[in-house]
mmCIF file of C-alpha atoms and ligand atoms in Angstrom:
data_model
loop_
_atom_site.group_PDB
_atom_site.id
_atom_site.type_symbol
_atom_site.label_atom_id
_atom_site.label_comp_id
_atom_site.label_asym_id
_atom_site.label_seq_id
_atom_site.Cartn_x
_atom_site.Cartn_y
_atom_site.Cartn_z
ATOM 1 C CA GLY A 9 -19.991 -6.139 -27.874
ATOM 2 C CA SER A 10 -21.055 -5.798 -31.491
ATOM 3 C CA TYR A 11 -23.365 -2.815 -30.809
ATOM 4 C CA LYS A 12 -20.395 -1.033 -29.369
ATOM 5 C CA TYR A 13 -18.506 -1.249 -32.641
ATOM 6 C CA LYS A 14 -21.574 -0.468 -34.721
ATOM 7 C CA ILE A 15 -21.967 2.714 -32.712
ATOM 8 C CA LEU A 16 -18.286 3.388 -33.197
ATOM 9 C CA LYS A 17 -18.591 2.925 -36.947
ATOM 10 C CA LYS A 18 -21.448 5.458 -37.078
ATOM 11 C CA LEU A 19 -19.366 7.964 -35.173
ATOM 12 C CA GLN A 20 -16.314 7.301 -37.333
ATOM 13 C CA GLN A 21 -18.336 7.900 -40.464
ATOM 14 C CA SER A 22 -19.888 11.147 -39.291
ATOM 15 C CA THR A 23 -16.705 12.699 -37.863
ATOM 16 C CA PRO A 24 -16.313 15.679 -37.560
ATOM 17 C CA SER A 25 -20.104 16.092 -37.253
ATOM 18 C CA PRO A 26 -21.868 15.008 -34.075
ATOM 19 C CA VAL A 27 -24.393 12.164 -33.872
ATOM 20 C CA SER A 28 -27.080 12.522 -31.238
ATOM 21 C CA GLY A 29 -27.686 9.891 -28.607
ATOM 22 C CA GLN A 30 -31.303 9.764 -29.711
ATOM 23 C CA GLN A 31 -30.255 9.084 -33.312
ATOM 24 C CA LEU A 32 -28.002 6.225 -32.219
ATOM 25 C CA ALA A 33 -30.715 4.865 -29.941
ATOM 26 C CA ASP A 34 -33.231 4.886 -32.818
ATOM 27 C CA ASP A 35 -30.774 3.352 -35.293
ATOM 28 C CA PHE A 36 -29.989 0.385 -33.098
ATOM 29 C CA GLY A 37 -33.233 0.042 -31.180
ATOM 30 C CA LEU A 38 -31.482 0.718 -27.876
ATOM 31 C CA SER A 39 -32.197 3.085 -25.016
ATOM 32 C CA ARG A 40 -30.211 6.294 -24.692
ATOM 33 C CA THR A 41 -28.806 4.958 -21.443
ATOM 34 C CA ALA A 42 -27.508 1.887 -23.289
ATOM 35 C CA ILE A 43 -25.864 4.147 -25.865
ATOM 36 C CA TRP A 44 -24.260 6.164 -23.099
ATOM 37 C CA LYS A 45 -22.905 2.962 -21.522
ATOM 38 C CA TYR A 46 -21.332 1.884 -24.826
ATOM 39 C CA ILE A 47 -19.739 5.305 -25.197
ATOM 40 C CA LYS A 48 -18.260 4.908 -21.704
ATOM 41 C CA GLN A 49 -16.890 1.476 -22.666
ATOM 42 C CA LEU A 50 -15.293 2.926 -25.774
ATOM 43 C CA GLU A 51 -13.725 5.675 -23.646
ATOM 44 C CA GLU A 52 -12.231 2.980 -21.436
ATOM 45 C CA GLU A 53 -10.638 1.494 -24.563
ATOM 46 C CA GLY A 54 -9.001 4.821 -25.309
ATOM 47 C CA TYR A 55 -11.465 6.505 -27.669
ATOM 48 C CA THR A 56 -12.277 10.117 -26.838
ATOM 49 C CA PHE A 57 -15.500 11.962 -27.579
ATOM 50 C CA GLU A 58 -16.624 15.506 -27.354
ATOM 51 C CA THR A 59 -20.174 15.741 -26.078
ATOM 52 C CA ILE A 60 -22.103 18.708 -27.394
ATOM 53 C CA ARG A 61 -25.303 19.540 -25.575
ATOM 54 C CA LYS A 62 -28.391 18.784 -27.678
ATOM 55 C CA LYS A 63 -26.209 17.736 -30.633
ATOM 56 C CA GLY A 64 -24.571 14.556 -29.433
ATOM 57 C CA TYR A 65 -21.188 12.879 -29.644
ATOM 58 C CA ILE A 66 -18.199 13.628 -31.855
ATOM 59 C CA LEU A 67 -15.383 11.104 -32.072
ATOM 60 C CA THR A 68 -12.242 13.129 -31.399
ATOM 61 C CA SER A 69 -9.540 10.477 -31.158
ATOM 62 C CA GLN A 70 -9.045 6.743 -31.416
ATOM 63 C CA PRO A 71 -6.508 4.477 -29.747
ATOM 64 C CA ASN A 72 -3.998 3.201 -32.234
ATOM 65 C CA SER A 73 -4.859 -0.432 -31.704
ATOM 66 C CA ILE A 74 -5.413 -3.222 -34.213
ATOM 67 C CA ASP A 75 -8.101 -4.886 -32.164
ATOM 68 C CA PRO A 76 -10.064 -7.074 -34.645
ATOM 69 C CA ALA A 77 -13.307 -5.406 -33.609
ATOM 70 C CA LYS A 78 -11.842 -2.028 -34.450
ATOM 71 C CA ILE A 79 -10.615 -3.234 -37.834
ATOM 72 C CA LYS A 80 -14.060 -4.694 -38.498
ATOM 73 C CA ALA A 81 -15.721 -1.422 -37.588
ATOM 74 C CA ALA A 82 -13.748 0.194 -40.415
ATOM 75 C CA LEU A 83 -14.225 -2.615 -42.981
ATOM 76 C CA GLU A 84 -16.094 -2.126 -46.242
ATOM 77 C CA THR A 85 -15.535 -5.570 -47.724
ATOM 78 C CA THR A 86 -17.805 -8.477 -48.597
ATOM 79 C CA THR A 87 -15.707 -11.295 -47.167
ATOM 80 C CA PHE A 88 -12.145 -10.115 -46.552
ATOM 81 C CA GLY A 89 -11.486 -9.585 -42.870
ATOM 82 C CA GLU A 90 -14.555 -11.491 -41.745
ATOM 83 C CA THR A 91 -12.221 -13.752 -39.787
ATOM 84 C CA ILE A 92 -9.306 -12.026 -38.078
ATOM 85 C CA ILE A 93 -6.891 -13.985 -35.917
ATOM 86 C CA PHE A 94 -5.098 -11.533 -33.649
ATOM 87 C CA GLU A 95 -2.132 -12.278 -31.392
ATOM 88 C CA GLU A 96 0.012 -9.874 -29.431
ATOM 89 C CA THR A 97 3.255 -11.677 -30.374
ATOM 90 C CA LEU A 98 4.006 -14.283 -33.023
ATOM 91 C CA ALA A 99 7.231 -15.606 -34.481
ATOM 92 C CA SER A 100 5.679 -14.874 -37.869
ATOM 93 C CA THR A 101 2.122 -14.584 -39.145
ATOM 94 C CA GLN A 102 2.985 -16.727 -42.212
ATOM 95 C CA PRO A 103 3.127 -20.223 -40.698
ATOM 96 C CA VAL A 104 -0.045 -19.550 -38.721
ATOM 97 C CA ALA A 105 -1.850 -18.557 -41.923
ATOM 98 C CA HIS A 106 -0.407 -21.581 -43.766
ATOM 99 C CA GLN A 107 -1.760 -23.869 -41.088
ATOM 100 C CA LEU A 108 -5.209 -22.251 -41.157
ATOM 101 C CA ALA A 109 -5.293 -22.418 -44.953
ATOM 102 C CA GLN A 110 -4.538 -26.113 -44.824
ATOM 103 C CA GLU A 111 -7.367 -26.565 -42.369
ATOM 104 C CA GLY A 112 -9.711 -24.916 -44.863
ATOM 105 C CA ALA A 113 -9.823 -21.285 -43.682
ATOM 106 C CA LYS A 114 -11.974 -19.073 -45.861
ATOM 107 C CA VAL A 115 -10.723 -16.598 -48.442
ATOM 108 C CA GLY A 116 -9.946 -13.266 -46.811
ATOM 109 C CA THR A 117 -8.948 -14.739 -43.437
ATOM 110 C CA VAL A 118 -6.393 -12.473 -41.770
ATOM 111 C CA VAL A 119 -3.670 -13.312 -39.258
ATOM 112 C CA ILE A 120 -2.222 -10.253 -37.604
ATOM 113 C CA CYS A 121 -0.061 -9.387 -34.627
ATOM 114 C CA GLU A 122 1.489 -6.429 -32.835
ATOM 115 C CA GLU A 123 4.972 -7.891 -32.977
ATOM 116 C CA GLN A 124 6.860 -10.591 -34.879
ATOM 117 C CA THR A 125 9.950 -12.045 -33.308
ATOM 118 C CA LEU A 126 10.996 -13.949 -36.444
ATOM 119 C CA GLY A 127 9.399 -12.006 -39.274
ATOM 120 C CA ARG A 128 10.847 -13.004 -42.612
ATOM 121 C CA GLY A 129 11.173 -11.732 -46.137
ATOM 122 C CA ARG A 130 12.021 -13.636 -49.251
ATOM 123 C CA MET A 131 14.718 -16.313 -49.042
ATOM 124 C CA GLN A 132 14.468 -16.312 -45.253
ATOM 125 C CA ARG A 133 15.817 -12.794 -44.940
ATOM 126 C CA PRO A 134 14.740 -11.139 -41.695
ATOM 127 C CA TRP A 135 11.799 -8.731 -41.642
ATOM 128 C CA GLN A 136 11.953 -6.318 -38.708
ATOM 129 C CA SER A 137 8.550 -6.080 -37.067
ATOM 130 C CA GLN A 138 8.643 -3.730 -34.078
ATOM 131 C CA LYS A 139 5.910 -3.984 -31.524
ATOM 132 C CA GLY A 140 2.939 -1.721 -32.067
ATOM 133 C CA LYS A 141 4.574 0.201 -34.900
ATOM 134 C CA GLY A 142 3.489 -1.480 -38.066
ATOM 135 C CA ILE A 143 1.117 -3.806 -39.837
ATOM 136 C CA TRP A 144 2.357 -7.375 -39.817
ATOM 137 C CA MET A 145 -0.282 -9.558 -41.375
ATOM 138 C CA SER A 146 -0.956 -12.528 -43.609
ATOM 139 C CA VAL A 147 -4.067 -12.758 -45.737
ATOM 140 C CA ILE A 148 -5.377 -16.017 -47.199
ATOM 141 C CA LEU A 149 -6.445 -15.782 -50.838
ATOM 142 C CA ARG A 150 -7.998 -18.563 -52.845
ATOM 143 C CA PRO A 151 -8.067 -17.354 -56.414
ATOM 144 C CA ASP A 152 -9.196 -19.857 -59.003
ATOM 145 C CA VAL A 153 -6.053 -19.610 -61.152
ATOM 146 C CA PRO A 154 -3.293 -21.980 -62.243
ATOM 147 C CA PRO A 155 -0.138 -21.928 -60.075
ATOM 148 C CA TYR A 156 1.999 -20.193 -62.700
ATOM 149 C CA GLU A 157 -0.172 -17.090 -62.318
ATOM 150 C CA ALA A 158 0.514 -16.857 -58.590
ATOM 151 C CA PRO A 159 3.441 -14.415 -58.848
ATOM 152 C CA GLN A 160 1.109 -11.867 -60.401
ATOM 153 C CA PHE A 161 -0.715 -11.670 -57.102
ATOM 154 C CA THR A 162 2.325 -10.004 -55.621
ATOM 155 C CA LEU A 163 1.708 -7.223 -58.130
ATOM 156 C CA VAL A 164 -2.007 -7.231 -57.330
ATOM 157 C CA ALA A 165 -1.177 -6.855 -53.641
ATOM 158 C CA ALA A 166 1.316 -4.082 -54.371
ATOM 159 C CA VAL A 167 -1.394 -2.081 -56.129
ATOM 160 C CA ALA A 168 -3.906 -2.737 -53.335
ATOM 161 C CA ILE A 169 -1.480 -1.613 -50.645
ATOM 162 C CA ALA A 170 -0.340 1.434 -52.612
ATOM 163 C CA LYS A 171 -3.970 2.523 -52.995
ATOM 164 C CA GLY A 172 -4.729 1.921 -49.335
ATOM 165 C CA ILE A 173 -1.719 3.972 -48.270
ATOM 166 C CA GLU A 174 -2.634 6.726 -50.670
ATOM 167 C CA ASP A 175 -6.208 6.937 -49.320
ATOM 168 C CA VAL A 176 -5.344 6.804 -45.642
ATOM 169 C CA ALA A 177 -1.952 8.507 -45.398
ATOM 170 C CA GLY A 178 -2.365 10.873 -48.352
ATOM 171 C CA ILE A 179 1.005 9.949 -49.789
ATOM 172 C CA ARG A 180 1.707 8.109 -53.014
ATOM 173 C CA PRO A 181 4.136 5.204 -52.725
ATOM 174 C CA GLN A 182 6.099 3.810 -55.615
ATOM 175 C CA ILE A 183 6.233 0.147 -56.519
ATOM 176 C CA LYS A 184 9.591 -1.470 -57.101
ATOM 177 C CA TRP A 185 9.185 -4.712 -58.994
ATOM 178 C CA PRO A 186 8.206 -7.210 -57.770
ATOM 179 C CA ASN A 187 7.458 -6.800 -54.086
ATOM 180 C CA ASP A 188 8.555 -3.526 -52.530
ATOM 181 C CA LEU A 189 6.755 -0.272 -51.943
ATOM 182 C CA LEU A 190 9.016 2.718 -51.577
ATOM 183 C CA ILE A 191 8.593 6.316 -50.564
ATOM 184 C CA ASP A 192 11.414 8.604 -51.584
ATOM 185 C CA GLY A 193 13.513 5.536 -52.375
ATOM 186 C CA PHE A 194 13.094 4.051 -48.881
ATOM 187 C CA LYS A 195 11.260 0.838 -48.181
ATOM 188 C CA ILE A 196 7.845 1.223 -46.588
ATOM 189 C CA THR A 197 6.355 -2.208 -47.385
ATOM 190 C CA GLY A 198 7.437 -5.722 -48.224
ATOM 191 C CA ILE A 199 5.220 -8.415 -49.674
ATOM 192 C CA LEU A 200 5.844 -12.148 -49.433
ATOM 193 C CA THR A 201 3.556 -14.349 -51.532
ATOM 194 C CA GLU A 202 3.589 -18.051 -50.735
ATOM 195 C CA LEU A 203 1.688 -20.792 -52.420
ATOM 196 C CA GLN A 204 -0.211 -23.946 -51.507
ATOM 197 C CA ALA A 205 -0.941 -25.672 -54.788
ATOM 198 C CA ASP A 206 -1.519 -28.841 -56.728
ATOM 199 C CA PRO A 207 0.231 -29.055 -60.101
ATOM 200 C CA ASP A 208 -2.720 -27.457 -61.878
ATOM 201 C CA ARG A 209 -4.550 -25.544 -59.210
ATOM 202 C CA VAL A 210 -3.895 -22.984 -56.478
ATOM 203 C CA ASN A 211 -5.366 -24.029 -53.157
ATOM 204 C CA ALA A 212 -4.282 -20.965 -51.269
ATOM 205 C CA LEU A 213 -2.047 -17.960 -51.577
ATOM 206 C CA ILE A 214 -0.612 -16.752 -48.305
ATOM 207 C CA MET A 215 -0.021 -13.067 -48.763
ATOM 208 C CA GLY A 216 2.403 -11.745 -46.161
ATOM 209 C CA ILE A 217 2.322 -7.984 -45.829
ATOM 210 C CA GLY A 218 4.673 -5.898 -43.723
ATOM 211 C CA ILE A 219 4.140 -2.129 -43.525
ATOM 212 C CA ASN A 220 6.168 0.341 -41.496
ATOM 213 C CA VAL A 221 3.555 2.714 -40.126
ATOM 214 C CA ASN A 222 4.356 4.644 -36.961
ATOM 215 C CA HIS A 223 8.089 4.083 -36.537
ATOM 216 C CA THR A 224 10.493 6.840 -35.669
ATOM 217 C CA MET A 225 14.023 6.250 -36.998
ATOM 218 C CA ASP A 226 15.049 5.039 -33.517
ATOM 219 C CA ASP A 227 12.473 2.268 -33.685
ATOM 220 C CA PHE A 228 14.326 0.669 -36.604
ATOM 221 C CA PRO A 229 17.402 -1.402 -35.872
ATOM 222 C CA GLU A 230 20.665 0.103 -37.059
ATOM 223 C CA GLU A 231 21.086 -2.312 -39.981
ATOM 224 C CA ILE A 232 18.081 -0.959 -41.866
ATOM 225 C CA HIS A 233 18.653 2.754 -41.257
ATOM 226 C CA GLY A 234 19.258 3.988 -44.775
ATOM 227 C CA ILE A 235 16.901 1.347 -46.216
ATOM 228 C CA ALA A 236 13.635 1.707 -44.317
ATOM 229 C CA THR A 237 11.149 4.457 -43.660
ATOM 230 C CA SER A 238 7.672 4.669 -42.102
ATOM 231 C CA LEU A 239 4.471 6.460 -42.989
ATOM 232 C CA LYS A 240 4.858 8.592 -39.881
ATOM 233 C CA LEU A 241 8.380 9.627 -40.846
ATOM 234 C CA GLN A 242 7.114 10.539 -44.299
ATOM 235 C CA THR A 243 3.880 12.328 -43.388
ATOM 236 C CA GLY A 244 4.722 13.715 -39.971
ATOM 237 C CA ARG A 245 1.619 12.240 -38.424
ATOM 238 C CA GLU A 246 0.465 9.127 -36.630
ATOM 239 C CA ILE A 247 -1.565 6.857 -38.927
ATOM 240 C CA ASP A 248 -4.480 4.776 -37.649
ATOM 241 C CA ARG A 249 -3.385 1.235 -38.406
ATOM 242 C CA ALA A 250 -6.851 -0.330 -38.139
ATOM 243 C CA VAL A 251 -8.226 2.093 -40.709
ATOM 244 C CA LEU A 252 -5.294 1.406 -43.029
ATOM 245 C CA ILE A 253 -5.710 -2.369 -42.664
ATOM 246 C CA ALA A 254 -9.413 -2.086 -43.495
ATOM 247 C CA ARG A 255 -8.665 0.001 -46.569
ATOM 248 C CA ILE A 256 -6.007 -2.421 -47.810
ATOM 249 C CA LEU A 257 -8.346 -5.384 -47.335
ATOM 250 C CA TYR A 258 -10.947 -3.510 -49.345
ATOM 251 C CA TYR A 259 -8.578 -3.076 -52.283
ATOM 252 C CA LEU A 260 -7.141 -6.570 -51.946
ATOM 253 C CA GLU A 261 -10.625 -8.010 -52.259
ATOM 254 C CA TYR A 262 -11.483 -5.688 -55.114
ATOM 255 C CA TYR A 263 -8.367 -6.303 -57.192
ATOM 256 C CA SER A 264 -8.099 -10.030 -56.579
ATOM 257 C CA ASN A 265 -11.708 -10.413 -57.724
ATOM 258 C CA GLN A 266 -11.010 -8.208 -60.702
ATOM 259 C CA TYR A 267 -7.981 -10.324 -61.562
ATOM 260 C CA VAL A 268 -10.032 -13.502 -61.620
ATOM 261 C CA LYS A 269 -12.794 -11.884 -63.731
ATOM 262 C CA GLU A 270 -10.814 -9.704 -66.129
ATOM 263 C CA GLY A 271 -7.230 -10.886 -65.943
ATOM 264 C CA PHE A 272 -4.143 -8.874 -65.186
ATOM 265 C CA LEU A 273 -4.488 -6.148 -67.809
ATOM 266 C CA PRO A 274 -6.586 -3.554 -65.923
ATOM 267 C CA ILE A 275 -4.409 -4.029 -62.832
ATOM 268 C CA LYS A 276 -1.262 -3.784 -64.901
ATOM 269 C CA LYS A 277 -2.263 -0.236 -65.866
ATOM 270 C CA GLU A 278 -2.628 0.690 -62.194
ATOM 271 C CA TRP A 279 0.645 -1.020 -61.395
ATOM 272 C CA GLU A 280 2.440 0.953 -64.091
ATOM 273 C CA SER A 281 1.106 4.218 -62.721
ATOM 274 C CA TYR A 282 2.856 3.504 -59.394
ATOM 275 C CA SER A 283 5.968 1.911 -60.823
ATOM 276 C CA CYS A 284 9.399 3.416 -60.243
ATOM 277 C CA THR A 285 11.072 0.540 -62.061
ATOM 278 C CA ILE A 286 10.193 0.908 -65.704
ATOM 279 C CA GLY A 287 12.639 3.080 -67.637
ATOM 280 C CA GLN A 288 15.334 2.768 -64.975
ATOM 281 C CA THR A 289 18.778 1.269 -65.185
ATOM 282 C CA ILE A 290 18.750 -1.626 -62.751
ATOM 283 C CA LYS A 291 20.938 -4.301 -61.270
ATOM 284 C CA VAL A 292 19.253 -7.694 -61.373
ATOM 285 C CA THR A 293 20.210 -10.476 -58.983
ATOM 286 C CA THR A 294 18.620 -13.863 -59.615
ATOM 287 C CA LEU A 295 19.453 -17.168 -57.978
ATOM 288 C CA THR A 296 21.941 -17.897 -60.754
ATOM 289 C CA GLU A 297 23.292 -14.583 -62.074
ATOM 290 C CA VAL A 298 23.786 -10.858 -61.685
ATOM 291 C CA PHE A 299 23.453 -8.402 -64.555
ATOM 292 C CA TYR A 300 22.703 -4.786 -65.399
ATOM 293 C CA GLY A 301 20.197 -3.449 -67.862
ATOM 294 C CA LYS A 302 17.295 -1.158 -68.469
ATOM 295 C CA ALA A 303 13.835 -2.174 -67.208
ATOM 296 C CA VAL A 304 11.683 -1.652 -70.288
ATOM 297 C CA ALA A 305 8.287 -3.107 -69.392
ATOM 298 C CA ILE A 306 6.275 -5.668 -67.539
ATOM 299 C CA THR A 307 4.418 -8.117 -69.730
ATOM 300 C CA ASN A 308 0.740 -8.968 -69.500
ATOM 301 C CA ASP A 309 1.837 -11.777 -67.197
ATOM 302 C CA GLY A 310 3.756 -9.535 -64.833
ATOM 303 C CA VAL A 311 7.161 -10.627 -66.101
ATOM 304 C CA LEU A 312 9.853 -7.936 -66.110
ATOM 305 C CA LYS A 313 11.576 -7.250 -69.440
ATOM 306 C CA VAL A 314 15.140 -6.026 -69.140
ATOM 307 C CA GLN A 315 17.207 -4.741 -72.040
ATOM 308 C CA LEU A 316 20.885 -5.554 -71.785
ATOM 309 C CA PRO A 317 23.638 -3.184 -72.993
ATOM 310 C CA ASP A 318 24.060 -5.287 -76.157
ATOM 311 C CA GLY A 319 20.392 -4.764 -77.025
ATOM 312 C CA GLU A 320 19.193 -8.239 -76.139
ATOM 313 C CA THR A 321 16.040 -8.394 -74.001
ATOM 314 C CA LYS A 322 15.753 -10.738 -71.046
ATOM 315 C CA SER A 323 12.629 -11.930 -69.237
ATOM 316 C CA VAL A 324 12.945 -11.830 -65.469
ATOM 317 C CA TYR A 325 10.493 -13.974 -63.529
ATOM 318 C CA SER A 326 11.906 -13.656 -60.063
ATOM 319 C CA ALA A 327 14.801 -11.573 -58.777
ATOM 320 C CA ASP A 328 15.988 -8.813 -56.525
ATOM 321 C CA ILE A 329 16.504 -5.578 -58.301
ATOM 322 C CA GLU A 330 18.378 -2.484 -57.316
ATOM 323 C CA LEU A 331 17.587 0.865 -58.876
ATOM 324 C CA LYS A 332 20.793 2.560 -59.935
ATOM 325 C CA LYS A 333 20.764 6.106 -58.629
ATOM 326 C CA ASP A 334 22.780 8.102 -61.121
HETATM 327 P P1 BTX B 6 12.524 -8.984 -48.949
HETATM 328 O O1 BTX B 6 13.321 -10.232 -48.908
HETATM 329 O O2 BTX B 6 12.251 -8.338 -50.251
HETATM 330 O O3 BTX B 6 13.143 -7.890 -48.005
HETATM 331 C C1 BTX B 6 13.879 -8.220 -46.825
HETATM 332 C C2 BTX B 6 14.950 -7.173 -46.652
HETATM 333 O O4 BTX B 6 14.360 -5.900 -46.356
HETATM 334 C C3 BTX B 6 15.876 -7.450 -45.477
HETATM 335 O O5 BTX B 6 16.974 -8.195 -45.882
HETATM 336 C C4 BTX B 6 16.280 -6.047 -44.997
HETATM 337 O O6 BTX B 6 17.340 -5.529 -45.754
HETATM 338 C C5 BTX B 6 15.073 -5.202 -45.341
HETATM 339 N N1 BTX B 6 14.177 -5.036 -44.187
HETATM 340 C C6 BTX B 6 13.977 -5.840 -43.121
HETATM 341 N N2 BTX B 6 13.016 -5.373 -42.329
HETATM 342 C C7 BTX B 6 12.562 -4.226 -42.899
HETATM 343 C C8 BTX B 6 11.579 -3.265 -42.548
HETATM 344 N N3 BTX B 6 10.810 -3.377 -41.470
HETATM 345 N N4 BTX B 6 11.434 -2.208 -43.370
HETATM 346 C C9 BTX B 6 12.178 -2.057 -44.478
HETATM 347 N N5 BTX B 6 13.113 -2.924 -44.867
HETATM 348 C C10 BTX B 6 13.323 -4.004 -44.074
HETATM 349 C C11 BTX B 6 10.100 -8.480 -48.144
HETATM 350 O O7 BTX B 6 11.139 -9.371 -48.267
HETATM 351 C C12 BTX B 6 8.850 -9.229 -47.675
HETATM 352 C C13 BTX B 6 8.535 -8.940 -46.233
HETATM 353 C C14 BTX B 6 7.233 -9.545 -45.787
HETATM 354 C C15 BTX B 6 6.962 -9.296 -44.341
HETATM 355 C C16 BTX B 6 5.621 -9.809 -43.911
HETATM 356 S S1 BTX B 6 5.156 -9.245 -42.341
HETATM 357 C C17 BTX B 6 3.859 -10.350 -42.244
HETATM 358 C C18 BTX B 6 4.366 -11.641 -42.864
HETATM 359 N N6 BTX B 6 5.014 -12.457 -41.877
HETATM 360 C C19 BTX B 6 6.324 -12.602 -42.143
HETATM 361 O O8 BTX B 6 7.127 -13.256 -41.444
HETATM 362 N N7 BTX B 6 6.617 -11.970 -43.292
HETATM 363 C C20 BTX B 6 5.470 -11.319 -43.862
#
């Protein structure tokens, strides 16, 4: 099976140019007949090829599946995505990833499914995860950082996802502190960072990522019309989820490594370039209070600074914020 996806990767990389059967045969030390058989197998999985006489095969379309082998064919990481646990339906990918992390799963292990029946956001709020439409995944990180730095990884993930979306969908999302990606003010992505830690050491971060990819408005339940949007609604085209997943894993690996080596500062600059929060008047809801103010900055630790009407500045570590549209 692995030759099949190596051949696929070659064809993906050369699109829209053809690759000859002979070339593929030479590259992998296979016969041309073997190559032809793999192409037929890929066609059965829903890939389509144009065959040009004497020139070879051009990949013309791909099924929009999140088959682990297809994700792997698109991966450009060192370790992230090496292990991918795929299920058609899960209540939520988070508890599965928690369990695996406890059992010692490696950094970069991914749990992903086509549909979540009990997807959740922060504070047990529901996360709508329609079958086949989005990316519902949890990634296990094991950064060597103290637990109090964990919340910054939500910002790291936000940057990684924003970059991945920008590369693959050609559209630039905005980051709303701390854990939402928006396009045009509508929510495209939610991030849920959960922690397994000792008092002084992070054992695992379970990074839950939900991205609305190929939804039409009808695919969303009524209660989030007016809140949610999808990449397809925003770009007018179907986005290949496997390619987007691979790209996000690439950036997640890159930026989480960079965080551990260089700290938050270089990532903070990226974060700021995507931010739609700083400079805005916002409503802040924490567990204990609600107040209004102006978001003035994030600190080098990822803490949001909010200036109140009386001039006092507050540090916000964790909250829901609403951008005031006026
Ligand atoms: P959050 O608490 O910031 O956002 C949850 C809120 O977002 C809901 O109350 C609702 O208003 C709105 N909402 C629900 N579903 C959607 C949607 N599909 N698109 C846009 N808005 C929506 C955000 O929490 C964190 C979400 C993480 C989801 C991932 S998916 C993989 C992993 N598994 C799992 O159960 N959760 C994470």
